[in-house]
Coordinates of C-alpha atoms in Angstrom, one line a residue:
X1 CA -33.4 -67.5 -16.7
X2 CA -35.6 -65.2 -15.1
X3 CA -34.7 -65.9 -11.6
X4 CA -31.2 -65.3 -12.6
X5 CA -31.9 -62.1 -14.1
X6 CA -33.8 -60.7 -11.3
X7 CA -31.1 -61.9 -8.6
X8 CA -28.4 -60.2 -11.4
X9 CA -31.2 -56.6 -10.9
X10 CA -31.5 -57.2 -7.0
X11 CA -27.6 -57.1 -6.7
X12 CA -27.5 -54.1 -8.6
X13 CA -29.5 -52.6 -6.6
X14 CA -28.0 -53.7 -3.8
X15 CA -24.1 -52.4 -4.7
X16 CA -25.7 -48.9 -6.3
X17 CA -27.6 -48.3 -2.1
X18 CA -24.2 -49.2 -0.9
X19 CA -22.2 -46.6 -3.1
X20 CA -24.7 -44.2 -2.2
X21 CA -24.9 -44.3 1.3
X22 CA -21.3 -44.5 1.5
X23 CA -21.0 -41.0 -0.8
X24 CA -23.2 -39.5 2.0
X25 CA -20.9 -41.2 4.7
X26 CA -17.6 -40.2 3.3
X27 CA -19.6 -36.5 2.6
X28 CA -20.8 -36.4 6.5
X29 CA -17.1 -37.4 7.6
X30 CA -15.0 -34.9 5.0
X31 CA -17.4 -31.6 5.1
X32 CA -18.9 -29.9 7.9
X33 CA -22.7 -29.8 8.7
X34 CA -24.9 -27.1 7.8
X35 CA -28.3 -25.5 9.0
X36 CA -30.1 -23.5 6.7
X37 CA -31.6 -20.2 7.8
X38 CA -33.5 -18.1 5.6
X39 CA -31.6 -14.5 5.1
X40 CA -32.7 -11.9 7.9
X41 CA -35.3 -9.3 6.9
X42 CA -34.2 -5.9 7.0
X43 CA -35.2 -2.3 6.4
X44 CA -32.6 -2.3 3.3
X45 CA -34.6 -2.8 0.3
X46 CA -34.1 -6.6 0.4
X47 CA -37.2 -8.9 0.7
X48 CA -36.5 -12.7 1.9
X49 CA -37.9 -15.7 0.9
X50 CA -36.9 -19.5 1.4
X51 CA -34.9 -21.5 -1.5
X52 CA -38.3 -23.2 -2.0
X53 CA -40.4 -20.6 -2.5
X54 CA -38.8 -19.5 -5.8
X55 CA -38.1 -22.9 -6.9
X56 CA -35.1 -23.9 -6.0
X57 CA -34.3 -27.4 -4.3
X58 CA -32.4 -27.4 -0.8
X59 CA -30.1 -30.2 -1.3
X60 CA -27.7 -29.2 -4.2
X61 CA -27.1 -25.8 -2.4
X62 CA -26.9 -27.6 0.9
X63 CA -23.8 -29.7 -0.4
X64 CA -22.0 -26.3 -1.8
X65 CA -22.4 -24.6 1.2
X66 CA -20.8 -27.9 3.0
X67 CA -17.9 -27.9 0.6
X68 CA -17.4 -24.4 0.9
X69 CA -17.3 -24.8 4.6
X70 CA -14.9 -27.7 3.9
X71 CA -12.7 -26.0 2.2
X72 CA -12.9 -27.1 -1.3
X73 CA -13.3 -24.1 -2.9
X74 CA -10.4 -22.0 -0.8
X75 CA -11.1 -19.0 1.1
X76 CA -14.5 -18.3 0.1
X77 CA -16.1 -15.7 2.6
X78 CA -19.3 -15.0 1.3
X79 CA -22.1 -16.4 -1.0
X80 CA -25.7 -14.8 -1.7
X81 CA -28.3 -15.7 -4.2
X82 CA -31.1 -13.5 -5.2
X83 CA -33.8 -15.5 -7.5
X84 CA -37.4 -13.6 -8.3
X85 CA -36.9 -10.4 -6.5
X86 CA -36.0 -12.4 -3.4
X87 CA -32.9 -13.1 -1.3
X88 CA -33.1 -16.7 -0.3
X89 CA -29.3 -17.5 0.4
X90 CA -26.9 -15.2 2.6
X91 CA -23.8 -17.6 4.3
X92 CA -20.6 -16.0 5.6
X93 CA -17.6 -17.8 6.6
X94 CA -14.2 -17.2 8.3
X95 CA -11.6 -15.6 6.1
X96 CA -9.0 -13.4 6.3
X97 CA -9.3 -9.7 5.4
X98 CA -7.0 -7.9 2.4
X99 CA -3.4 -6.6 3.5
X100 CA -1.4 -6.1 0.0
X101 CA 2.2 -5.9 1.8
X102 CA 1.4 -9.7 4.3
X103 CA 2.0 -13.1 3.0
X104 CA -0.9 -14.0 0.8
X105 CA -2.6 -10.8 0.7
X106 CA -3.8 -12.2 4.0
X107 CA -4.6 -9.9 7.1
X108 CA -6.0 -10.0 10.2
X109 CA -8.6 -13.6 10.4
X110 CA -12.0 -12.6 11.1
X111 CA -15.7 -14.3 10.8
X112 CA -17.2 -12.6 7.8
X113 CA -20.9 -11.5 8.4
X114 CA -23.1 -8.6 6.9
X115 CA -22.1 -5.5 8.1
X116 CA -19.0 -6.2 7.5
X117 CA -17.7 -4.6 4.1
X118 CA -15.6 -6.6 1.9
X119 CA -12.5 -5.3 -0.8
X120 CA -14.0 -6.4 -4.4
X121 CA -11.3 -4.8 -6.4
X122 CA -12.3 -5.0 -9.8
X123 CA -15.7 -5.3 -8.9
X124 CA -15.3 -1.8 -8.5
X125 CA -14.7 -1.3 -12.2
X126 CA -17.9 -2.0 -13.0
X127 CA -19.3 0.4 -10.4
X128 CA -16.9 3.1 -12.2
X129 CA -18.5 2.9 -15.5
X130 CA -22.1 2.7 -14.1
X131 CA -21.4 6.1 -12.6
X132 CA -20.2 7.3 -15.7
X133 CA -23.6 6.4 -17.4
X134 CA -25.3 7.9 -15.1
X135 CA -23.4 11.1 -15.7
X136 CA -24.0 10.7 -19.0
X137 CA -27.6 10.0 -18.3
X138 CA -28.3 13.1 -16.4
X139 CA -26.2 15.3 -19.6
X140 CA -23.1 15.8 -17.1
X141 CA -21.3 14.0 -20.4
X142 CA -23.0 14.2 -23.8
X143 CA -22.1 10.8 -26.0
X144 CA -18.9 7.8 -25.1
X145 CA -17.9 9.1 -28.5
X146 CA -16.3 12.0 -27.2
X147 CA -13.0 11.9 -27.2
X148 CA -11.4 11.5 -23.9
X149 CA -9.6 15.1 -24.4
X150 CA -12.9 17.1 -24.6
X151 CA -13.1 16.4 -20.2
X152 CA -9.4 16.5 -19.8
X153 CA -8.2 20.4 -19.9
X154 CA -5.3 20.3 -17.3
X155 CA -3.9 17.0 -19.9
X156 CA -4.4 18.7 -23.1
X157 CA -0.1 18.4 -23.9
X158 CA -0.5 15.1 -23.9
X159 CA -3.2 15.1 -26.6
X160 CA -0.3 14.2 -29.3
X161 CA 0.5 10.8 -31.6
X162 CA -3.2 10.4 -32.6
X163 CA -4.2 10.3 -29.1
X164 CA -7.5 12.3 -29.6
X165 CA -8.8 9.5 -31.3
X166 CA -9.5 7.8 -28.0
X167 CA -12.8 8.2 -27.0
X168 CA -15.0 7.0 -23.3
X169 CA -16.4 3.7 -25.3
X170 CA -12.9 2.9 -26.1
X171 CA -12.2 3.2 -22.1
X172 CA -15.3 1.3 -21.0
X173 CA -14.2 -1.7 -23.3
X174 CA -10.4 -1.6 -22.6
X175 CA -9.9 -1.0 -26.3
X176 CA -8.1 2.2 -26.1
X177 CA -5.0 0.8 -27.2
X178 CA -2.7 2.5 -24.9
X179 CA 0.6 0.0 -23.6
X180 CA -0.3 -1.5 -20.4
X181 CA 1.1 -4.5 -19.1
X182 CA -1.3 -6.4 -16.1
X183 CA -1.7 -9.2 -16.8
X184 CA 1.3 -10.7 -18.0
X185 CA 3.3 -9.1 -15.2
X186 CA 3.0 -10.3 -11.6
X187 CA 1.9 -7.9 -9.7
X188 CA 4.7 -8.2 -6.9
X189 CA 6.7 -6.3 -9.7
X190 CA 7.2 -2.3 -10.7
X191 CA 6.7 -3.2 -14.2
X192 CA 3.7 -4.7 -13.7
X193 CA 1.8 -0.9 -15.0
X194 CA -1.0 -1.5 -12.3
X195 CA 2.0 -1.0 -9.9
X196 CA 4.2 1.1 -11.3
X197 CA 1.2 3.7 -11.8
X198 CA 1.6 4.4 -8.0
X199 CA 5.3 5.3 -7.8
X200 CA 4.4 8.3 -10.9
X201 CA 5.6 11.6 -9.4
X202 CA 3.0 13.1 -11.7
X203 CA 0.2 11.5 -11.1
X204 CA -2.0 8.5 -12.5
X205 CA -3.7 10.2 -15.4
X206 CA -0.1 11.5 -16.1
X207 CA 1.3 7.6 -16.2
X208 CA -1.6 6.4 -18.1
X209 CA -1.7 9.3 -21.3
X210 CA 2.3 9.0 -21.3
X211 CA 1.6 5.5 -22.5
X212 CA 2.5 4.8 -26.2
X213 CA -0.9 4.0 -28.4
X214 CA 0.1 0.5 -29.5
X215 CA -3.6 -0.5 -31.3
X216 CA -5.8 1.9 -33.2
X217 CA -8.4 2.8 -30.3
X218 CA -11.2 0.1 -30.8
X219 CA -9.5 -2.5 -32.6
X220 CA -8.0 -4.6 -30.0
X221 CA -8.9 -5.7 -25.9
X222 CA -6.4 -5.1 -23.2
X223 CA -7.1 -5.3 -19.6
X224 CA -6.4 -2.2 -18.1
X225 CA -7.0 -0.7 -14.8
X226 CA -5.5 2.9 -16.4
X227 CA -8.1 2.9 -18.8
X228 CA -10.5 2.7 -15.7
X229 CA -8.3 5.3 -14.3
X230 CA -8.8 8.2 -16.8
X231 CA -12.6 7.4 -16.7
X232 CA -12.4 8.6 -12.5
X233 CA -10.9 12.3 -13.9
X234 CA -13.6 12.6 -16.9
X235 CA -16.2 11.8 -14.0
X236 CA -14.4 14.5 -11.9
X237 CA -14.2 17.2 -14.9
X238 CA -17.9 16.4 -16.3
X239 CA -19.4 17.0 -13.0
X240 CA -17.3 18.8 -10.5
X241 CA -18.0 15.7 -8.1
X242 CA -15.0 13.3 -6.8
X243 CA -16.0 9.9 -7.6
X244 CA -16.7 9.1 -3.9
X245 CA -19.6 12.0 -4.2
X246 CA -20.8 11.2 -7.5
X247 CA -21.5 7.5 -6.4
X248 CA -23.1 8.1 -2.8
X249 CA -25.5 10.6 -4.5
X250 CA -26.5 9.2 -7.7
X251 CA -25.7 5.4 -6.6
X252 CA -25.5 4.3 -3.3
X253 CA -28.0 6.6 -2.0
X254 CA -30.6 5.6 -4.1
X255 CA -29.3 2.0 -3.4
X256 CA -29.8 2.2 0.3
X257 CA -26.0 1.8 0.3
X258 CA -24.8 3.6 3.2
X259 CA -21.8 1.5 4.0
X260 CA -18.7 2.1 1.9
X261 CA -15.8 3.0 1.5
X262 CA -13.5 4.5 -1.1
X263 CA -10.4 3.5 0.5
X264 CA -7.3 3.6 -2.0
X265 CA -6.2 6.5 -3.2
X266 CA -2.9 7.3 -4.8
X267 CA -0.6 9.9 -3.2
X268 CA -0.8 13.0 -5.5
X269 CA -3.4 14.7 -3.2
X270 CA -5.6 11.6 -3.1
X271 CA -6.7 10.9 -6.4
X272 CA -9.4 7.8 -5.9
X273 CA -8.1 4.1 -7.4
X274 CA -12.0 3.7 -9.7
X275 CA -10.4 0.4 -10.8
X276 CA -10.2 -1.5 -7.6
X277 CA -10.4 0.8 -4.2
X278 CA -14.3 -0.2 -3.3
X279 CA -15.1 -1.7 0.1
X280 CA -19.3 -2.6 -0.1
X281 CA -20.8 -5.6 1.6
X282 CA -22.2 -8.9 0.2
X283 CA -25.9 -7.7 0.5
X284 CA -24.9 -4.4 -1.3
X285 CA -23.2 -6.5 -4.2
X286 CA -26.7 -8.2 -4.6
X287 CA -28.5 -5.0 -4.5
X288 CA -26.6 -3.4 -7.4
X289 CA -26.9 -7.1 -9.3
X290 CA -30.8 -6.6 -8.8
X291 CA -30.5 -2.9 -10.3
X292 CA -28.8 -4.5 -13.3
X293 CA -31.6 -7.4 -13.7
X294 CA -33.9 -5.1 -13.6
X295 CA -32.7 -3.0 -16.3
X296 CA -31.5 -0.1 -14.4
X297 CA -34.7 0.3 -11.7
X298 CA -34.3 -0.2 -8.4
X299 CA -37.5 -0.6 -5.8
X300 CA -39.6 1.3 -8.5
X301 CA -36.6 3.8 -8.8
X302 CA -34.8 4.1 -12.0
X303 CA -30.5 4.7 -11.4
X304 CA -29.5 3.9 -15.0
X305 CA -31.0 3.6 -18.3
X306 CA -32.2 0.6 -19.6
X307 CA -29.6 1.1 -22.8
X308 CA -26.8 1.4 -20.4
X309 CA -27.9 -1.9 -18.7
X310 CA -27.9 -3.3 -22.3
X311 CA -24.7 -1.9 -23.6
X312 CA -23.1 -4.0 -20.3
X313 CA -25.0 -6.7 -21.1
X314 CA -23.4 -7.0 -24.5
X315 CA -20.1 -7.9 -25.7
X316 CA -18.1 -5.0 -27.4
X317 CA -17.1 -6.5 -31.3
X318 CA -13.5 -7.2 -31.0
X319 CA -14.0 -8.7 -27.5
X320 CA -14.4 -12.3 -27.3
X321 CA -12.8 -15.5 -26.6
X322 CA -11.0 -13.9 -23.0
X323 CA -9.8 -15.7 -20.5
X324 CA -9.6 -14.7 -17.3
X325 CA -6.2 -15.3 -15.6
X326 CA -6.8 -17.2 -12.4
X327 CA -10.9 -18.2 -13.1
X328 CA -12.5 -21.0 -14.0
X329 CA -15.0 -19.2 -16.3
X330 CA -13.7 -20.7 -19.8
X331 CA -13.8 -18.5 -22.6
X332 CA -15.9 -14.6 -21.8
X333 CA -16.8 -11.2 -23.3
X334 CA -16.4 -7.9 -22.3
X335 CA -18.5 -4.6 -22.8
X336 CA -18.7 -1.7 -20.6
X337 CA -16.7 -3.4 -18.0
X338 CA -19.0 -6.1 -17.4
X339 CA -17.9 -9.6 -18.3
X340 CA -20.3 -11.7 -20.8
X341 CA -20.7 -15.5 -21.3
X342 CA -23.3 -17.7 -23.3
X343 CA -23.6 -21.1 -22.0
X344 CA -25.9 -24.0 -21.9
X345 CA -25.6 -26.0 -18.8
X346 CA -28.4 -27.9 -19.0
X347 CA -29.4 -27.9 -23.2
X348 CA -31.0 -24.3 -22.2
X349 CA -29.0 -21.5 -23.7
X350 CA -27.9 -18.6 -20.4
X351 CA -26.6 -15.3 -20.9
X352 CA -24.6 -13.9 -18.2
X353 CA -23.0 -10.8 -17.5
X354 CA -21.3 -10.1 -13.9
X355 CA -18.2 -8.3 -12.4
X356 CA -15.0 -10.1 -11.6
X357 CA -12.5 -9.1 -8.5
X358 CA -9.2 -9.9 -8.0
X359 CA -9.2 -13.0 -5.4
X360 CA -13.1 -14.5 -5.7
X361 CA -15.4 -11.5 -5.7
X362 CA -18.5 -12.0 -8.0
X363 CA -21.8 -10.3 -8.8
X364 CA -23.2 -12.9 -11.1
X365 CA -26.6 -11.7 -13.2
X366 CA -28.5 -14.1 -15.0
X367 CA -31.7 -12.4 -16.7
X368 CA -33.0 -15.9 -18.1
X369 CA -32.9 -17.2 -14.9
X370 CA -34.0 -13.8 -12.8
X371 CA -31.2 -14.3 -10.5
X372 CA -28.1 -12.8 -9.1
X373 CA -25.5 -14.4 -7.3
X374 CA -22.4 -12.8 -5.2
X375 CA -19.2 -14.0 -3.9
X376 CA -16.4 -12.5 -1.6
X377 CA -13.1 -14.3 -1.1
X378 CA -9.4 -14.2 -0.6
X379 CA -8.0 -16.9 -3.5
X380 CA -5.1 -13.9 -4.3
X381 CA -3.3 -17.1 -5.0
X382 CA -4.9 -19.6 -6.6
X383 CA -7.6 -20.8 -9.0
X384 CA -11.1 -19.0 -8.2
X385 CA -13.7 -22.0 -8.8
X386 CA -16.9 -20.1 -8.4
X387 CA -18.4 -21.1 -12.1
X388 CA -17.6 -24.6 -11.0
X389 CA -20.3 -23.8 -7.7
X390 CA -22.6 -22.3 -9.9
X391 CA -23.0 -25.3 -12.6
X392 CA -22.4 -28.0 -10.5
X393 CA -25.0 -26.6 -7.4
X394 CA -27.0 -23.5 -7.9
X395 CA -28.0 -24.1 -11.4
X396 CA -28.4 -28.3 -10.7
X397 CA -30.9 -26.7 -7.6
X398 CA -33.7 -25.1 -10.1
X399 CA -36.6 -27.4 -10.5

């Protein structure tokens, strides 16, 4: 009957309010509360808006923050959004700083905030190769067809066994087909070739060229911070500038980056580590995403070309259907150093491009979308679920 049916509707009703407000219950009682405050205005470059203002809906980012804060998503220390030329989100949390030889990676435990700068390892790969177009830009280095022997002079007796054929592209997409073992070695072990490259009385560009070519240069991907590596002393030869005074003049300068720090160098007279010795804070990170969105220009400045923006933006041939050890990112691209991924999260089709670090460091670009997201953190040891934040929240947030 009617009735029937009706009291059958009312009692749905009825159980579905109940679930509900026992989800926010259980959600008040398991994660932490959270204020939002819109990001401070400073004299950096960085305008501020609120989440509304570019169209983005409190309540999904609300509950990630919560989580984060709950711990859900490990040691998370940092998370930033940037949507329409805006920074609307900047949250820090406590964390522990990097310390290679200490239990964890962990060292000392400290509040994160935003002068604070943060490791990104191989975040800092990406910063490497945008410095190397830039050089290339400004005719320091003429083409990424060169071979890698025409800026190496003090290396030239190891240009043997069809090595010449390597050239800078090859490099910048980790196609060089040199032997290196990372990723299938842990990295607590000498034959893991991102450690043993520090205990090479001759120095890193000596490990890496001593390497046996195992692939014809540009036929197969292999993740390699000594590719990276070789790219720092073609920098250094091309220009007559370290990598630490290439970057503050012709990137972080024009950035407004003044805080940073090149801090691991090998021992051989202090060669820089371009594959993962960057310090930079979270607002920095988000500053160089904003470069990239904006196809190289910065505040009305232009850092890179627009083609080198869309040579990172695309994914090199023979490099798709990666995973990531340790991510929850699926499968991804690669081209010059920047990671790539198509998706459709909600029956819209995204491209993304962004730089991954070692532990839950991000710089997230989303062009569709105008937006750049960032991440520090410490998971060294285990799963970095950052994708998972941006599906399930920051993308469920845009009205």
């Amino acid at each position: 009957t009617v009735t029937a049916k009706c009291k059958i509707v009312n009692k749905m009703k009825t159980t579905k309010a109940i679930i509900l407000l026992l989800t926010i219950i259980n959600l008040s009682c398991v994660y932490p509360d959270y204020s939002y405050q819109i990001p401070e205005q400073r004299e950096d470059g960085l305008d501020v808006a609120t989440l509304a203002e570019v169209g983005l809906e409190n309540q999904p980012i609300f509950d990630a923050i919560r989580r984060i804060k709950g711990g859900k998503y490990g040691e998370t220390h940092s998370i930033l959004i940037f949507k329409n030329n805006k920074l609307v989100l900047e949250e820090y949390f406590k964390g522990h700083t990097y310390k290679w030889d200490a239990p964890g990676h962990y060292g000392e435990n400290v509040t994160w905030d935003k002068d604070m700068p943060h490791c990104i390892h191989s975040d800092t790969k990406s910063i490497t190769s945008l410095c190397i177009g830039i050089a290339i830009d400004k005719g320091f280095i003429k083409s990424v067809q060169q071979s890698i022997f025409d800026y190496l002079p003090d290396y030239q007796h190891l240009n043997k066994n069809n090595k010449e054929y390597v050239t800078i592209e090859h490099l910048l997409t980790m196609t060089s087909g040199f032997h290196w073992e990372e990723w299938g070695v842990s990295l607590a072990s000498i034959e893991n070739d991102q450690i043993g490259i520090w205990f090479w009385e001759d120095g890193p560009i000596n490990y890496v060229l001593n390497r046996e070519l195992v692939a014809v240069p540009g036929t197969r991907f292999n993740y390699s911070g000594g590719d990276i590596q070789i790219l720092v002393e073609i920098l250094k030869n091309a220009t007559g500038m370290t990598l630490d005074e290439f970057s503050k003049k012709y990137l972080f300068e024009p950035l407004g980056i003044t805080l940073f720090d090149w801090w691991l160098r090998f021992p051989n007279g202090g060669d820089i580590q371009g594959a993962g010795g960057l310090k930079i804070t979270p607002r920095d990170m988000v500053k160089i995403g904003a470069m990239m969105l904006n196809k190289g220009v910065w505040n009305g400045n232009r850092i890179v070309s627009e083609r080198w923006v869309e040579k990172c933006m695309t994914s090199y041939p023979v490099n798709s259907g990666i995973k990531i050890p340790g991510e929850d990112l699926g499968k991804v691209g690669y081209s010059y150093t920047w990671w790539t991924k198509d998706f459709s999260p909600r029956n819209d089709n995204l491209n993304m491009f962004f730089a991954v670090g070692w532990g839950g460091q991000k710089i997230f670009i989303l062009p569709e979308l105008d937006m750049v997201i960032t991440f520090t953190g410490a998971n060294y040891n285990s799963k970095v679920k950052q994708n998972s934040i941006l599906e399930k929240y920051i993308l469920t947030a845009l009205k």
